[in-house]
PDB file of C-alpha atoms in Angstrom:
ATOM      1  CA  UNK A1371       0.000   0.000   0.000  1.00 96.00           C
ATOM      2  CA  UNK A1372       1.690   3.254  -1.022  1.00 97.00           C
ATOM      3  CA  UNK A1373       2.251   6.064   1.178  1.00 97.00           C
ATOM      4  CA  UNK A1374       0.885   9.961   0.564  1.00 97.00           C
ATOM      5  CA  UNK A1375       1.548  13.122   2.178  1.00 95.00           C
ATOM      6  CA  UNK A1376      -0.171  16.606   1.399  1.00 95.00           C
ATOM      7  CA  UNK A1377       1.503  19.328   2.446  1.00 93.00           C
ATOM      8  CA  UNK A1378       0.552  23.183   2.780  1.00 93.00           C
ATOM      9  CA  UNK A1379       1.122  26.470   5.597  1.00 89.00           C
ATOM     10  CA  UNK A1380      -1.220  25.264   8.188  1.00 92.00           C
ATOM     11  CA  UNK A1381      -2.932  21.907   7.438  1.00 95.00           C
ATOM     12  CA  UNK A1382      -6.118  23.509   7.923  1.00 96.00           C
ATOM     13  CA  UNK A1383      -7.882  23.996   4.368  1.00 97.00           C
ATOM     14  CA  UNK A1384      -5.878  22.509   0.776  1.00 97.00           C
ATOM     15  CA  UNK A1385      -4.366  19.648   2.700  1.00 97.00           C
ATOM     16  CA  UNK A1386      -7.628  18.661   4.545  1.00 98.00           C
ATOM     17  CA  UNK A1387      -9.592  18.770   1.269  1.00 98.00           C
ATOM     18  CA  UNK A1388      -6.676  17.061  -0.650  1.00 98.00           C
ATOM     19  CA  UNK A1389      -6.121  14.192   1.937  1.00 98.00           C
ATOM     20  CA  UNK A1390     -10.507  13.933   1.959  1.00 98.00           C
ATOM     21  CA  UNK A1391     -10.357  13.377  -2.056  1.00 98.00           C
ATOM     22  CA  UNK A1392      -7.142  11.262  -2.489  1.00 98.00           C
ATOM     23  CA  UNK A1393      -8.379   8.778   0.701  1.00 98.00           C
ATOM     24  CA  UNK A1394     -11.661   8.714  -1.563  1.00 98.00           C
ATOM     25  CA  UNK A1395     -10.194   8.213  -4.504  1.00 98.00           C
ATOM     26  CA  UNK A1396      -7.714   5.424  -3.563  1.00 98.00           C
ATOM     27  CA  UNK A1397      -9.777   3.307  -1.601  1.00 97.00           C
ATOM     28  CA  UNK A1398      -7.456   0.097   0.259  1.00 97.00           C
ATOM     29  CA  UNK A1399      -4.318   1.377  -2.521  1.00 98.00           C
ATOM     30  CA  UNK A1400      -2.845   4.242  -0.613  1.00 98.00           C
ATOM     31  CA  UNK A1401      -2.629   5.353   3.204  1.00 98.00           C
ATOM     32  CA  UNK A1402      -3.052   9.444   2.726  1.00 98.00           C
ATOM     33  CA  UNK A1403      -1.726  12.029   5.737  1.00 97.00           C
ATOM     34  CA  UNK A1404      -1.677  15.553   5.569  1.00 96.00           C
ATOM     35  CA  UNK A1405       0.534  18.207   7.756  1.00 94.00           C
ATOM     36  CA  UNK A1406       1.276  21.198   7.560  1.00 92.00           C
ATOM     37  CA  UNK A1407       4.393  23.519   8.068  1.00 87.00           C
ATOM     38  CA  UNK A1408       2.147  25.302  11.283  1.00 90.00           C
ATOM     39  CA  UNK A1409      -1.209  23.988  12.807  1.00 94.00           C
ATOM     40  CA  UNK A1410      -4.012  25.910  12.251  1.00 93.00           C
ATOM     41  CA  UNK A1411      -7.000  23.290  12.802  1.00 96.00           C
ATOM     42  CA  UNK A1412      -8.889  22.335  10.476  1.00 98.00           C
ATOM     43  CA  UNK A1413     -11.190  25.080   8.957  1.00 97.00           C
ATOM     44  CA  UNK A1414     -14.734  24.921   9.170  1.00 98.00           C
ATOM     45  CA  UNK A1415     -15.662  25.942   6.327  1.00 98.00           C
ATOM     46  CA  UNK A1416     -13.756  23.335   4.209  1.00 98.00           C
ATOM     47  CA  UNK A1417     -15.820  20.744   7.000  1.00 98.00           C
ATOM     48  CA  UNK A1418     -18.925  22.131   5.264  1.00 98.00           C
ATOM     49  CA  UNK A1419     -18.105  22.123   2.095  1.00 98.00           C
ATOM     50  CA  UNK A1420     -16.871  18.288   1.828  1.00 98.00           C
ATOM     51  CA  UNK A1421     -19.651  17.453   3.389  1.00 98.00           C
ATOM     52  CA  UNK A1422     -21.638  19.373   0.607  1.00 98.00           C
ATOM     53  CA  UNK A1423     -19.978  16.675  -1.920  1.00 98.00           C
ATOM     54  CA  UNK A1424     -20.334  13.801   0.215  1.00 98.00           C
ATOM     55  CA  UNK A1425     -16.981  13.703   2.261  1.00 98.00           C
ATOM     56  CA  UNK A1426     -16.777  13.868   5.938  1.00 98.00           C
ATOM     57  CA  UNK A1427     -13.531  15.487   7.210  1.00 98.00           C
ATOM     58  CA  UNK A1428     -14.690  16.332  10.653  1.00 98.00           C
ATOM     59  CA  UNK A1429     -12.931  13.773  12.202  1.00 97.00           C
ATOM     60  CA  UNK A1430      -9.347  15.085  10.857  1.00 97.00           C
ATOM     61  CA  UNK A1431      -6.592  16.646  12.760  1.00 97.00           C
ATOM     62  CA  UNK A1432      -4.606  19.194  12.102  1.00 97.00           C
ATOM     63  CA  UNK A1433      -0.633  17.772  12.000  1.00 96.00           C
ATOM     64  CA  UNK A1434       3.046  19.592  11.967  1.00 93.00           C
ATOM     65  CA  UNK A1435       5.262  18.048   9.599  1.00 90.00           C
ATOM     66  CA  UNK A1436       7.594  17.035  12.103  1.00 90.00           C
ATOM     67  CA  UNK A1437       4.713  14.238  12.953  1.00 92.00           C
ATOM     68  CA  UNK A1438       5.714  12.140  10.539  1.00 91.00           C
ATOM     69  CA  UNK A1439       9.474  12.544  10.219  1.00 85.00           C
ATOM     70  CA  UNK A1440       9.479   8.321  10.357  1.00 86.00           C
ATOM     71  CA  UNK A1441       7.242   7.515   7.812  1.00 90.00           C
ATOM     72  CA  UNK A1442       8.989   6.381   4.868  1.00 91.00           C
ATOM     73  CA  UNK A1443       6.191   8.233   2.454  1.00 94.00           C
ATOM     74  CA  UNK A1444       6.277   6.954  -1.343  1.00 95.00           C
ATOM     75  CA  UNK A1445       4.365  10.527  -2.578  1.00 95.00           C
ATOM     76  CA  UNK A1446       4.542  13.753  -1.161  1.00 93.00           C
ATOM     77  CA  UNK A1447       2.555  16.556  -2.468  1.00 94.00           C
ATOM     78  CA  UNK A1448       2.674  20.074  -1.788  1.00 92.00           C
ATOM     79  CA  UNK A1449      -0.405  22.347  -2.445  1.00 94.00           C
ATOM     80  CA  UNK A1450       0.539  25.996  -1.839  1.00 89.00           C
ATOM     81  CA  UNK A1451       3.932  27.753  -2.797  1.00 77.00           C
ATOM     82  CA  UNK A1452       4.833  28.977   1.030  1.00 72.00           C
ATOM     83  CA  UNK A1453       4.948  24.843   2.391  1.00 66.00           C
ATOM     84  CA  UNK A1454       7.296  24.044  -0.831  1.00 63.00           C
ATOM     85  CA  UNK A1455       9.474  26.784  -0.166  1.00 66.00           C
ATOM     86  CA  UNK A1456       9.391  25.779   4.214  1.00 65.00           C
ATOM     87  CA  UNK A1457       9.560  21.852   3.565  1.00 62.00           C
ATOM     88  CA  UNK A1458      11.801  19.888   5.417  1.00 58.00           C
ATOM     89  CA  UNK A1459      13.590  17.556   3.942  1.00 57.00           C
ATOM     90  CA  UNK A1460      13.052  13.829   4.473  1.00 59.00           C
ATOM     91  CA  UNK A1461      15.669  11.611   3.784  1.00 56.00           C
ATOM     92  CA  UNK A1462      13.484   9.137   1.978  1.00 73.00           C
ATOM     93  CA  UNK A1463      12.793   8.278  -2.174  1.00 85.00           C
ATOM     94  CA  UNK A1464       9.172   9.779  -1.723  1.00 91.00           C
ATOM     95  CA  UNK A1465       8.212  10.865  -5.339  1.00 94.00           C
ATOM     96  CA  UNK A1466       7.172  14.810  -4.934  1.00 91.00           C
ATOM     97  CA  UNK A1467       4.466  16.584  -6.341  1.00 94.00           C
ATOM     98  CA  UNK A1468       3.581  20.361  -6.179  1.00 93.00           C
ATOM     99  CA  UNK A1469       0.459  22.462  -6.869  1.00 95.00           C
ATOM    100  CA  UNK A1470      -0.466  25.908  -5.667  1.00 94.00           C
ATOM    101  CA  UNK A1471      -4.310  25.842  -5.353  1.00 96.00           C
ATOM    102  CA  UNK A1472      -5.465  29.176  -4.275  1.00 95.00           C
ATOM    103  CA  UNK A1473      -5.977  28.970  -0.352  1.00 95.00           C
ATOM    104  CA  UNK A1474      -9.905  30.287   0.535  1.00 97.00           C
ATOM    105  CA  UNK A1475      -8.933  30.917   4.149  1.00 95.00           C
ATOM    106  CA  UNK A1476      -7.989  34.550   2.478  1.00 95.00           C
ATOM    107  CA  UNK A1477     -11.296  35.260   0.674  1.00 97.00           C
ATOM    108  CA  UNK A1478     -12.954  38.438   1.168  1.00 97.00           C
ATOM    109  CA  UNK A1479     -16.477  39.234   0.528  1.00 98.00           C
ATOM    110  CA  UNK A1480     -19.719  37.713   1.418  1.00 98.00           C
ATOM    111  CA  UNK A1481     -20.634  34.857   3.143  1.00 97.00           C
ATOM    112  CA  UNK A1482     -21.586  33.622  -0.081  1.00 97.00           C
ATOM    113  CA  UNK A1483     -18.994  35.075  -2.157  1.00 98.00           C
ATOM    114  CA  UNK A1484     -16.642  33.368   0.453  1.00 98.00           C
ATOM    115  CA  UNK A1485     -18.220  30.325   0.292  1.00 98.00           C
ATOM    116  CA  UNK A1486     -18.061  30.042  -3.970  1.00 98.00           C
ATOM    117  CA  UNK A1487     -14.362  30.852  -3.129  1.00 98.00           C
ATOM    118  CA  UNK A1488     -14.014  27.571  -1.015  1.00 98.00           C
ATOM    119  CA  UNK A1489     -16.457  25.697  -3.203  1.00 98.00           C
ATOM    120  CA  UNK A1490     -14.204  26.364  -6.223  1.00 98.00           C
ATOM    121  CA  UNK A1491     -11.198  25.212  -4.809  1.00 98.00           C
ATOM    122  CA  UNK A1492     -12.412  22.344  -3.289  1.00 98.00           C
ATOM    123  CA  UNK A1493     -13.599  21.137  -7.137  1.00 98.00           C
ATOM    124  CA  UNK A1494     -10.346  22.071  -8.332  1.00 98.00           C
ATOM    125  CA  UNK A1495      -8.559  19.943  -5.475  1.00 98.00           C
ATOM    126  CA  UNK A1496     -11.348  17.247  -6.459  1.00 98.00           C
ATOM    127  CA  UNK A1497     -10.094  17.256 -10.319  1.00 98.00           C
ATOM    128  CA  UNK A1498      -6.288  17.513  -9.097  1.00 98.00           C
ATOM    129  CA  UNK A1499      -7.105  14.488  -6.543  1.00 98.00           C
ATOM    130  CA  UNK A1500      -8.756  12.371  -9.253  1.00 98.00           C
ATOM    131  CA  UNK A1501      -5.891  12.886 -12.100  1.00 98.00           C
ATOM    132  CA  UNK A1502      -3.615  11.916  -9.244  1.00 98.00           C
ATOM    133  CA  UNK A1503      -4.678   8.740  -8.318  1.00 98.00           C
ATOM    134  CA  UNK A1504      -5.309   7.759 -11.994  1.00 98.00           C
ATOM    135  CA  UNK A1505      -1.756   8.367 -12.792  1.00 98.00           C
ATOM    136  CA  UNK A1506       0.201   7.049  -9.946  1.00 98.00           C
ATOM    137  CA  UNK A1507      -1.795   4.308  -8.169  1.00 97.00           C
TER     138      UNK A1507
END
């Protein structure tokens, strides 16, 4: 069973959504964990969102990288620019991936502008999560 990390700043939005889609999407072929760089929890608003499509996320934490610093990881995939750039390294041959989805944590607007924001990433994490699977598992 192969081993996935998502990475972003605070493991509270992208990484949540991303580890909800990729655990969906890989059923019994991959174990998926997601940290961040900082701990931020784990937004509520992406809760209500996957739970819009169908995915329940509630019961995640939010996890420092350091976490996981034993876990010989076979894909690692950062989603925002600031976690590639603060990474760690791992001594390990963990195949990496990167992908700066926009984070909704900084929208401005509405409640319902705010919530399209999240909604909108959340299908583009869905597409990303999909191809991803496909391609490596």
């Amino acid at each position: 069973m192969k081993k996935i990390l998502v990475l972003c700043t605070g493991n509270s939005c992208r990484s949540q959504i991303a580890e909800g889609y990729l655990r969906q999407f890989s059923g019994d072929k991959a174990l998926v964990y997601s940290a961040g760089v900082e701990t931020h929890g784990v937004n509520p608003k992406a809760i209500a969102v996957m739970a819009e499509d169908g995915i329940d996320i509630s019961g995640h934490t939010s996890n420092n990288i350091t976490e996981y610093q034993g876990v010989d990881f076979d894909y690692v995939i950062t989603v925002c620019d600031h976690a590639k750039e603060r990474c760690p390294f791992f001594p390990s041959n963990a195949k990496t991936f990167h992908e700066n989805f926009t984070d909704p944590a900084k929208a401005t607007g509405t409640e319902e502008e705010i919530n399209e924001v999240f909604r909108a990433v959340r299908n583009t994490i869905k597409q990303y999560a999909q191809q991803f699977v496909t391609d490596n598992l």
